[in-house]
Short mmCIF file of C-alpha atoms in Angstrom, two decimals:
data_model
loop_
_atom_site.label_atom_id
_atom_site.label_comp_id
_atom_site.label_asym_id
_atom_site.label_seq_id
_atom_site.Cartn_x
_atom_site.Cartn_y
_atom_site.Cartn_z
CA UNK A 1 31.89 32.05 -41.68
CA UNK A 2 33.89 33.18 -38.91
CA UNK A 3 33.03 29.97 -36.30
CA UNK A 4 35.55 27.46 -38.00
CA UNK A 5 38.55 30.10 -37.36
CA UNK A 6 37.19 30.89 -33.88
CA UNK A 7 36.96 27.26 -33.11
CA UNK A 8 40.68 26.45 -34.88
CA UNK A 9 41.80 29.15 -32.97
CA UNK A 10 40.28 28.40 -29.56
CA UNK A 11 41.52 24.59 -30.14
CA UNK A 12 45.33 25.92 -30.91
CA UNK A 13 45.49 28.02 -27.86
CA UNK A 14 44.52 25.46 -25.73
CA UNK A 15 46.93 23.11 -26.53
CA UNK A 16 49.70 25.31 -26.89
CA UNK A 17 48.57 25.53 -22.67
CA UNK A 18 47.82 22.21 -22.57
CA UNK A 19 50.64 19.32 -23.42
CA UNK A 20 49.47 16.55 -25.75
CA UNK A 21 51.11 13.15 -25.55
CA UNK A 22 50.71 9.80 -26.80
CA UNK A 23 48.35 6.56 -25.88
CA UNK A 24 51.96 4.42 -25.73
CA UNK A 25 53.32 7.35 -23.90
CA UNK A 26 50.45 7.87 -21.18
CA UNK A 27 50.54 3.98 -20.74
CA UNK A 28 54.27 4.35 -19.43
CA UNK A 29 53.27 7.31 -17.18
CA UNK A 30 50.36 5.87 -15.58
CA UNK A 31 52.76 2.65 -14.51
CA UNK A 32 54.85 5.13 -13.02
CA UNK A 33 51.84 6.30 -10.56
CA UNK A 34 50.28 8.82 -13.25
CA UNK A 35 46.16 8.69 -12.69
CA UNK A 36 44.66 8.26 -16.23
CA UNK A 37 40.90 9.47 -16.09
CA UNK A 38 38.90 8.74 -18.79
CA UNK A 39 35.99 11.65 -19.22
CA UNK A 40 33.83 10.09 -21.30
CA UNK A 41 30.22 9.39 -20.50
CA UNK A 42 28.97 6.27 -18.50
CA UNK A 43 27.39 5.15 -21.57
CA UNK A 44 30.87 5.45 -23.36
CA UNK A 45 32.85 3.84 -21.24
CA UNK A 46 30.33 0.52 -20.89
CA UNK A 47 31.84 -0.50 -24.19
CA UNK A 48 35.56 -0.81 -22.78
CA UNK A 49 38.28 1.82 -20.80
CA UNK A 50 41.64 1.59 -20.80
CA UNK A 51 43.32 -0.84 -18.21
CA UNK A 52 43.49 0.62 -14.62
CA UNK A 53 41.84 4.33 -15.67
CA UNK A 54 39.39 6.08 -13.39
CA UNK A 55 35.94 6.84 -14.95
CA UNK A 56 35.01 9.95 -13.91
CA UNK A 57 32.45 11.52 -16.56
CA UNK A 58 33.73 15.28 -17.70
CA UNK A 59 30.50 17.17 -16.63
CA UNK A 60 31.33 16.27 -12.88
CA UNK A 61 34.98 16.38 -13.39
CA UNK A 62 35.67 19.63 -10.98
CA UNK A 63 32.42 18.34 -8.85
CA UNK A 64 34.65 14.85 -7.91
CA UNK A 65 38.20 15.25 -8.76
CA UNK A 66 39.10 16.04 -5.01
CA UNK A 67 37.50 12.84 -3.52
CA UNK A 68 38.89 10.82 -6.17
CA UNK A 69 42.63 12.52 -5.81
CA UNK A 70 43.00 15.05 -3.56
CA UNK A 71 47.10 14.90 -3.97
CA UNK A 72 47.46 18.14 -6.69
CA UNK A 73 50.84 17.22 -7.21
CA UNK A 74 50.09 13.69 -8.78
CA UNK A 75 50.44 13.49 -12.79
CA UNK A 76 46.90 13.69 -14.01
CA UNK A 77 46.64 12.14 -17.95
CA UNK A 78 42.91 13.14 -19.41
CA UNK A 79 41.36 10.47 -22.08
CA UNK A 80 38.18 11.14 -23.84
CA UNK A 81 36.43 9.78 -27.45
CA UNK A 82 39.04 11.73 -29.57
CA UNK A 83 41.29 13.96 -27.64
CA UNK A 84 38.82 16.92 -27.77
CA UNK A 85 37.13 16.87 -24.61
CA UNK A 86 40.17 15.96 -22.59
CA UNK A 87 41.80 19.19 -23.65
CA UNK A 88 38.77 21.01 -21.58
CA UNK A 89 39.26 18.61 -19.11
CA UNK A 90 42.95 19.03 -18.50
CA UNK A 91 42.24 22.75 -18.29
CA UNK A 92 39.66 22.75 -15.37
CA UNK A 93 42.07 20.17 -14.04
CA UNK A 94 44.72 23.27 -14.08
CA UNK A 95 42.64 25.59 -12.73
CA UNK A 96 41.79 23.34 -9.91
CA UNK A 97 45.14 23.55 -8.91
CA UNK A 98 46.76 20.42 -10.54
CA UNK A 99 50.16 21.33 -11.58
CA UNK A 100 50.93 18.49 -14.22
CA UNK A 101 48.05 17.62 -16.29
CA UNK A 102 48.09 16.09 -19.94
CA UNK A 103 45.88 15.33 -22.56
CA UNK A 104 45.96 11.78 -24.51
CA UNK A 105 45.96 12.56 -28.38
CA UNK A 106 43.24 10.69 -30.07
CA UNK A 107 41.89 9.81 -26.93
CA UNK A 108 40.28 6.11 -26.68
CA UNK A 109 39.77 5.52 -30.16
CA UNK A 110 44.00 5.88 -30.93
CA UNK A 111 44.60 4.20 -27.47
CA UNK A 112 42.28 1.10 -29.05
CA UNK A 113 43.47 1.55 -32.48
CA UNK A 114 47.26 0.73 -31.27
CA UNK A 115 46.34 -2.49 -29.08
CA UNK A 116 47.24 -0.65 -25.55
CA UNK A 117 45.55 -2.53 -22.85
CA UNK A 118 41.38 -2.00 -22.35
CA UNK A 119 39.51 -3.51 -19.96
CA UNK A 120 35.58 -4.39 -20.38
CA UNK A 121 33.29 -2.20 -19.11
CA UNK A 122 31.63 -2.68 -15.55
CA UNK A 123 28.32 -2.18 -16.75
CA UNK A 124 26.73 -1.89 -20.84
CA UNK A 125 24.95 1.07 -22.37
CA UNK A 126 21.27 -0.33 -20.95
CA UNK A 127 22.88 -0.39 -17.00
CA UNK A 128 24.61 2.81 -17.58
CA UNK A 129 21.56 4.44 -18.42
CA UNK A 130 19.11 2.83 -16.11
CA UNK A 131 21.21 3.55 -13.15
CA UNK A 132 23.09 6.83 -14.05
CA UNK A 133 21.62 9.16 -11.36
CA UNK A 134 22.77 6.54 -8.65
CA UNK A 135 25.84 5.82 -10.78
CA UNK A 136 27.36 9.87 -10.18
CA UNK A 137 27.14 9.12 -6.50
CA UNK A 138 31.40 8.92 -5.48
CA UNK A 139 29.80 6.22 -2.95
CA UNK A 140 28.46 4.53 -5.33
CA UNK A 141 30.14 5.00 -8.89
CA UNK A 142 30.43 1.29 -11.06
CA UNK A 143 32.15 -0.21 -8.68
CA UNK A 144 28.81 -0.02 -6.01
CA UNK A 145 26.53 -0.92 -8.89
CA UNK A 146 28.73 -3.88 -9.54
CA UNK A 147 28.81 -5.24 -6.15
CA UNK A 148 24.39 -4.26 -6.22
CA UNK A 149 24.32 -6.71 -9.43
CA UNK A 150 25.92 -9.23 -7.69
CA UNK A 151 24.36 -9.36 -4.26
CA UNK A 152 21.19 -12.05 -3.45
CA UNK A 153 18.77 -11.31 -0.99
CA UNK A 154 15.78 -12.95 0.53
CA UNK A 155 12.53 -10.83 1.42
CA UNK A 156 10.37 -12.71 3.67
CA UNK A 157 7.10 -11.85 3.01
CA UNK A 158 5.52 -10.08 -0.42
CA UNK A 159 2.76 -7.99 1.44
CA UNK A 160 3.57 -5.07 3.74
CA UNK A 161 6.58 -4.25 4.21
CA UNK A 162 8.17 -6.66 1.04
CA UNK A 163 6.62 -4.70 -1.37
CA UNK A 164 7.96 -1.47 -1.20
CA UNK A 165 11.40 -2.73 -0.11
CA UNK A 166 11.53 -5.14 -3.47
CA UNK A 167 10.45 -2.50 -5.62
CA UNK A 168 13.45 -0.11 -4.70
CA UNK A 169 15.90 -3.19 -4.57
CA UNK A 170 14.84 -3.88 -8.00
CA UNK A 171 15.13 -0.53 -9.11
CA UNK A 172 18.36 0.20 -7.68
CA UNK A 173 19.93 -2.91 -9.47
CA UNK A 174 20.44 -5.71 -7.07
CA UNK A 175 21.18 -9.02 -8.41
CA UNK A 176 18.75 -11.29 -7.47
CA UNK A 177 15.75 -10.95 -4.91
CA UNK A 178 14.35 -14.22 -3.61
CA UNK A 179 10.80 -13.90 -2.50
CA UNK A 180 8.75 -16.09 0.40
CA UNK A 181 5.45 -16.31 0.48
CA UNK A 182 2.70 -18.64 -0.01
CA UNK A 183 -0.25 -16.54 0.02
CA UNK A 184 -2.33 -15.18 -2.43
CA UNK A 185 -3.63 -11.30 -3.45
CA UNK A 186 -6.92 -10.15 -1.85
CA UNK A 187 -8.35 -7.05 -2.73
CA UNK A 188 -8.05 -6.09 0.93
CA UNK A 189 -3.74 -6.16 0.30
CA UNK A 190 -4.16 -3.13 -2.27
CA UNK A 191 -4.51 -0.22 -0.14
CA UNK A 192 -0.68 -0.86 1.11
CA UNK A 193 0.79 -3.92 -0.95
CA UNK A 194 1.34 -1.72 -3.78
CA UNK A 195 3.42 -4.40 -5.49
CA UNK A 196 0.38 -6.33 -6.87
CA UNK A 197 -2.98 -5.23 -8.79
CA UNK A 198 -6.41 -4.97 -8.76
CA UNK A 199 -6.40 -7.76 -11.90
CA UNK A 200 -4.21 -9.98 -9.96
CA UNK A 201 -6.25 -10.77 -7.07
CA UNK A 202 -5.94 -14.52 -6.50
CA UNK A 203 -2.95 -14.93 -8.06
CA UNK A 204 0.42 -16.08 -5.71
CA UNK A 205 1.69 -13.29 -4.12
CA UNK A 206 4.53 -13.98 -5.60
CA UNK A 207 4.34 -14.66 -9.08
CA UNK A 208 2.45 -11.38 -8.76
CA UNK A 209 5.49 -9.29 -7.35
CA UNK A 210 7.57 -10.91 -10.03
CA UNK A 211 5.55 -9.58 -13.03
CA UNK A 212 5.74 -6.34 -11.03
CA UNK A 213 9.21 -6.34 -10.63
CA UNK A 214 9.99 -7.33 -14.40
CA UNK A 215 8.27 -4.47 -15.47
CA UNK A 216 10.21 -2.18 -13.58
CA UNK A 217 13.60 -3.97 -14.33
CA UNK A 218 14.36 -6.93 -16.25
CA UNK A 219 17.69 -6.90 -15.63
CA UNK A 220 16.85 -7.89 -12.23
CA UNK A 221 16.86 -12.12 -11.19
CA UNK A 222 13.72 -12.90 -8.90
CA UNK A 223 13.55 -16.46 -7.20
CA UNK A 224 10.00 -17.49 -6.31
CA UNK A 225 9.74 -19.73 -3.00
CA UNK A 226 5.74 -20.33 -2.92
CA UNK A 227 6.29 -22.25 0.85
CA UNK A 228 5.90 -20.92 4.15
CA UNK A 229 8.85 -20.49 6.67
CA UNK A 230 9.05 -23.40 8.35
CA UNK A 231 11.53 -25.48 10.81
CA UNK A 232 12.20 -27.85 8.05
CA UNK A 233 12.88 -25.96 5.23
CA UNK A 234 14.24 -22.42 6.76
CA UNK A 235 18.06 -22.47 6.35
CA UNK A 236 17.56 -23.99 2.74
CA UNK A 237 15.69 -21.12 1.77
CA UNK A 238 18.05 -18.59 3.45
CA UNK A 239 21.29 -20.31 2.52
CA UNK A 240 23.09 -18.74 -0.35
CA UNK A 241 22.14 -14.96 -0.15
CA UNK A 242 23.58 -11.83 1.64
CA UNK A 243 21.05 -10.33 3.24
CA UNK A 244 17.35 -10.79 4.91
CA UNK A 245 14.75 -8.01 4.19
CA UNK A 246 12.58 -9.47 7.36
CA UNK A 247 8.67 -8.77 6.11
CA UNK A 248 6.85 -11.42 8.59
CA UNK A 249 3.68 -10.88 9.80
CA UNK A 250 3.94 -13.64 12.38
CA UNK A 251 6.00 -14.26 15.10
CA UNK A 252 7.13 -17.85 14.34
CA UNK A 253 8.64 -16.95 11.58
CA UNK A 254 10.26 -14.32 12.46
CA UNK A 255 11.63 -16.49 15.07
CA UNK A 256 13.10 -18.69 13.38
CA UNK A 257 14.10 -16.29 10.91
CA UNK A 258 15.79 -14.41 13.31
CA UNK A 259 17.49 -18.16 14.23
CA UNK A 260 18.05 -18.93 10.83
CA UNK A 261 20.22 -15.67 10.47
CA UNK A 262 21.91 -15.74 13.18
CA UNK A 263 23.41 -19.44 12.43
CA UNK A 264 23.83 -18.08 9.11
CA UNK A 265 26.35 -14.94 9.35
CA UNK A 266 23.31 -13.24 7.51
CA UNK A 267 22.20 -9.57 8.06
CA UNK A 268 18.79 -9.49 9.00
CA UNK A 269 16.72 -6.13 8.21
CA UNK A 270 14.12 -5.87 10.65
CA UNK A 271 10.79 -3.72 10.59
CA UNK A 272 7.22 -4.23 11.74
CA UNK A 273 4.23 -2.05 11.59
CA UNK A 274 0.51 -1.71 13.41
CA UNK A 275 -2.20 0.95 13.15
CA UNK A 276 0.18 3.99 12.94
CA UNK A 277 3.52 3.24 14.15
CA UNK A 278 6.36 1.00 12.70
CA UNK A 279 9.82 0.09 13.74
CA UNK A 280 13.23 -0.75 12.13
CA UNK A 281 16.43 -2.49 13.22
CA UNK A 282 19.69 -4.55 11.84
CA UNK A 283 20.46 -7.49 13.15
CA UNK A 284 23.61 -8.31 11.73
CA UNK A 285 25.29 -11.52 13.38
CA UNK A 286 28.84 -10.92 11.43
CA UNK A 287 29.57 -7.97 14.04
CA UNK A 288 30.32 -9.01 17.58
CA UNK A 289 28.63 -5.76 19.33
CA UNK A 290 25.31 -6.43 16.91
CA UNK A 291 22.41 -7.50 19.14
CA UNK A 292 19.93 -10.03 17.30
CA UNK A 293 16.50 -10.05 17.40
CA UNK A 294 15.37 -11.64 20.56
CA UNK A 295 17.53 -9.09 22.24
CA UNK A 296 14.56 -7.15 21.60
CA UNK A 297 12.01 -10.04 21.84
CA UNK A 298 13.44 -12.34 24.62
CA UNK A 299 10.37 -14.25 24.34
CA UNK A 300 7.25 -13.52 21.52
CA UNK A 301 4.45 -11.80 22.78
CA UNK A 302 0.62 -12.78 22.81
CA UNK A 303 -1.49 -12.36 20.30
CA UNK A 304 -3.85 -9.87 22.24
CA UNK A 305 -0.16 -7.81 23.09
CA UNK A 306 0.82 -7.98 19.23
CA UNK A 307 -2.33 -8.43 16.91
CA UNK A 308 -1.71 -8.60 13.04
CA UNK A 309 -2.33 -5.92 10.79
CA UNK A 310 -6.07 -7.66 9.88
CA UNK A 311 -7.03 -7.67 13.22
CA UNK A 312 -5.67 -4.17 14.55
CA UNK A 313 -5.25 -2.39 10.97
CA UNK A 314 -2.66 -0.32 9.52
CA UNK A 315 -2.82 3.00 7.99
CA UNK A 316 -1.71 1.97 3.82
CA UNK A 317 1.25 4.24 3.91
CA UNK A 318 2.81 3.23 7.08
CA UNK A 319 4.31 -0.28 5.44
CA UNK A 320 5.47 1.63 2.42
CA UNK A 321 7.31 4.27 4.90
CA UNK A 322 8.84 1.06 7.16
CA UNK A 323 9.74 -0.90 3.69
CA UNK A 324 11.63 1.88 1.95
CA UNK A 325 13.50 2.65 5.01
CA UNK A 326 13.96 -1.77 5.11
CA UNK A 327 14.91 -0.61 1.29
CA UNK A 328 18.11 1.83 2.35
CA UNK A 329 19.55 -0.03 5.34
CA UNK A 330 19.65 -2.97 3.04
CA UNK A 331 21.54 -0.74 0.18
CA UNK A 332 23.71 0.60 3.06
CA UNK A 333 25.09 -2.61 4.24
CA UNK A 334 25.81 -3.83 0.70
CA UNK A 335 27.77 -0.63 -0.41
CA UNK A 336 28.95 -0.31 2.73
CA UNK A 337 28.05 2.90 3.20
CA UNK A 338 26.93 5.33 6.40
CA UNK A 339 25.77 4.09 9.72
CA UNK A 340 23.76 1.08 9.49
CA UNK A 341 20.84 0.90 12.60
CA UNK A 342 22.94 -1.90 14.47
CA UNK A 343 22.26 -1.35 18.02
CA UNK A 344 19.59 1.30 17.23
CA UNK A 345 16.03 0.71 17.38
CA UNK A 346 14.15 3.63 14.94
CA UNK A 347 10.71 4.36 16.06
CA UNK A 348 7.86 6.03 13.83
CA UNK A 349 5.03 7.76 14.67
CA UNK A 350 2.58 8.62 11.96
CA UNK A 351 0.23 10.63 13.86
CA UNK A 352 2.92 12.98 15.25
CA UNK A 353 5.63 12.69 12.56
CA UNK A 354 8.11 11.95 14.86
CA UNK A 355 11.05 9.29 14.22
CA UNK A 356 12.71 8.34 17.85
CA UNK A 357 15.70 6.29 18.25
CA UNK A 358 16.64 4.37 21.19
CA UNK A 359 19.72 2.26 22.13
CA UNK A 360 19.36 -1.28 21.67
CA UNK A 361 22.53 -3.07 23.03
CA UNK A 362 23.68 -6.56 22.77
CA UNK A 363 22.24 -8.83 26.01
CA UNK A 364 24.82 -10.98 27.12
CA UNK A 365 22.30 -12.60 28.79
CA UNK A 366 20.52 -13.38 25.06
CA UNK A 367 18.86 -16.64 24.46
CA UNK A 368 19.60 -16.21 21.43
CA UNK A 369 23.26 -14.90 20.85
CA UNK A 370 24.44 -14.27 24.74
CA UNK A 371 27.24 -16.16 25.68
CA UNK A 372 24.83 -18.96 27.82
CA UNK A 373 22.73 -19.38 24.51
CA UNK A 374 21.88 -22.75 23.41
CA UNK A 375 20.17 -23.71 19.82
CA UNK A 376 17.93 -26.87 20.00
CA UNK A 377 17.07 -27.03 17.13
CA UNK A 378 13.95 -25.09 14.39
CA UNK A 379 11.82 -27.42 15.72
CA UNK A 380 12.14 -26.14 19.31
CA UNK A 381 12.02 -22.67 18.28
CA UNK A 382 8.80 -23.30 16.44
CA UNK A 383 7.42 -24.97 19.51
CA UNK A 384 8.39 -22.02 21.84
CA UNK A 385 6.82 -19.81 19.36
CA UNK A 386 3.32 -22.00 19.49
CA UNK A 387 3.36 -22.36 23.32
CA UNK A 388 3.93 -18.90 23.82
CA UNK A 389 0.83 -17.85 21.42
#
């Protein structure tokens, strides 16, 4: 019987600590530079938030507060549901060292209730729960999913190394993922394609990856492009996304990929594999100090230098490793977060467990991005390619 009094009790001394004011009231503040945080849950807030508020959920409050606003002199107004939460919120707020902190009586529901300015929510209740672990990242927060849901990108290539990278693209939210191929699922793909099935062998690789990919997340647009890369038709598959996840497993198309991208202004993700090693670069032609791929690959090699993976084999988990790593430089360059691998080239060594990373600098002597560099033409690049095979 005693728990109501405690709680009246407990609720009374904190606000006699804590000052209480108005929705109309913390709307004048916050034009006058006060930050108004809404605490509520990402699930909460997908419905609507007050105009120009910072979500920042109340169990990470004291975890985030300094990278969001590190000024402790700044008026800080707290928002939840009802005014409840706030209260706590405003008090780890003061014991954090902010020195004027208030709570917004009746919290979202008054602030709604008397027509004060709300703006939609970034993401609804299904997004907010599907991405909520990557969601409490500062980096990332709604603002990073939003620009995730809104970014296209091509994978060249469902096999290999476009499997795992489309599986974590789709699972981490991005817009749309356009998918090249024009082959089909053999049983020999499973051991490393683990995008497709053992009851999908013969379908189109990628009308396979897409059933995979709905599965994991339907919120996610997929694009099917059952062609090959080709001279004629590669800048109208690559035109109108962001980014190139580069999955080839031949050298004239990554060629003229590598063309295609560079004309393009488009970031190419590069990574290759063979029997226990793999390798990963970015290309990314919208940086002047970024070299591009046949900075690496002047000219392509032979096919006895560079056999495919069905001729020299590839241990299964070695595409997987190179894709998801594909997977995170691509996710970096969108968010634009850490140090992409522009001008790095990352080695791995399966057998040894080593990763080694060695400079890879712009050529100004590039035939395809130095200074003397001429482009032909697809056609000429596909040539080269076949002459030099």
């Amino acid at each position: 019987m005693s728990t109501p009094t405690n709680r009246d009790t407990w609720l009374a001394e904190l606000r006699s600590r804590i000052p209480e004011i108005a929705p109309a009231e913390a709307l004048g503040r916050q034009a006058q530079g006060a930050l108004l945080i809404d605490v509520r849950e990402d699930g909460e807030r997908a419905s609507g938030m007050p105009a120009g508020a910072l979500g920042l959920s109340r169990g990470f409050l004291e975890l985030r507060i300094e990278q969001a606003e590190p000024d402790r002199a700044r008026p800080i107004l707290a928002l939840c549901g009802s005014g409840m939460r706030s209260l706590l919120a405003a008090e780890a707020l003061q014991r954090l060292g902010y020195r004027d902190v208030r709570s917004v009586a009746g919290g979202f529901e008054r602030w709604k209730s008397e027509g004060l300015p709300i703006v939609a929510g970034a993401l609804d209740a299904d997004a907010a729960e599907r991405y909520a672990r990557q969601l409490r990242l500062p980096q990332v927060g709604e603002a990073g999913q939003a620009r995730l849901g809104a970014t296209k990108i091509v994978l060249l290539g469902a096999g290999g190394l476009g499997a795992p990278a489309a599986l974590y693209l789709a699972a981490a939210g991005v817009g749309q993922l356009t998918l090249i191929d024009d082959d089909r699922v053999e049983r020999s793909n499973l051991h490393r394609q683990v995008i497709h099935a053992d009851a999908r062998v013969g379908m189109a690789k990628t009308e396979s990856a897409r059933i995979a990919l709905n599965a994991l997340n339907p919120r996610v647009h997929i694009e099917l492009r059952n062609e090959r890369l080709r001279a004629d038709n590669v800048e109208r598959l690559l035109d109108g996304h962001d980014l190139v996840i580069d999955g080839a497993d031949n050298f004239p198309a990554r060629y003229l990929l590598a063309a295609a991208t560079q004309r393009l202004k488009l970031p190419m993700v590069y990574g290759a594999v063979e029997r226990f090693t793999g390798q990963l670069s970015v290309f990314d032609p919208r940086r002047d100090d970024s070299p591009c791929y046949r900075c690496l690959f002047p000219e392509p090699p032979s096919a006895a230098e560079a056999p495919n993976c069905s001729e020299a084999g590839v241990l299964g988990v070695l595409p997987g490793i190179v894709g998801l790593l594909q997977a995170t430089e691509a996710l970096k360059l969108i968010l634009g977060l850490g140090e992409p691998l522009v001008g790095r080239l990352l080695s791995f060594d399966a057998l040894g467990m080593r990763f080694r990373e060695t400079r890879l600098p712009r050529d100004p002597a590039c035939p395809g991005c130095g200074a003397t560099a001429h482009f032909s033409g697809y056609e000429d690049v596909a040539a080269f390619c076949a002459a030099a095979g």
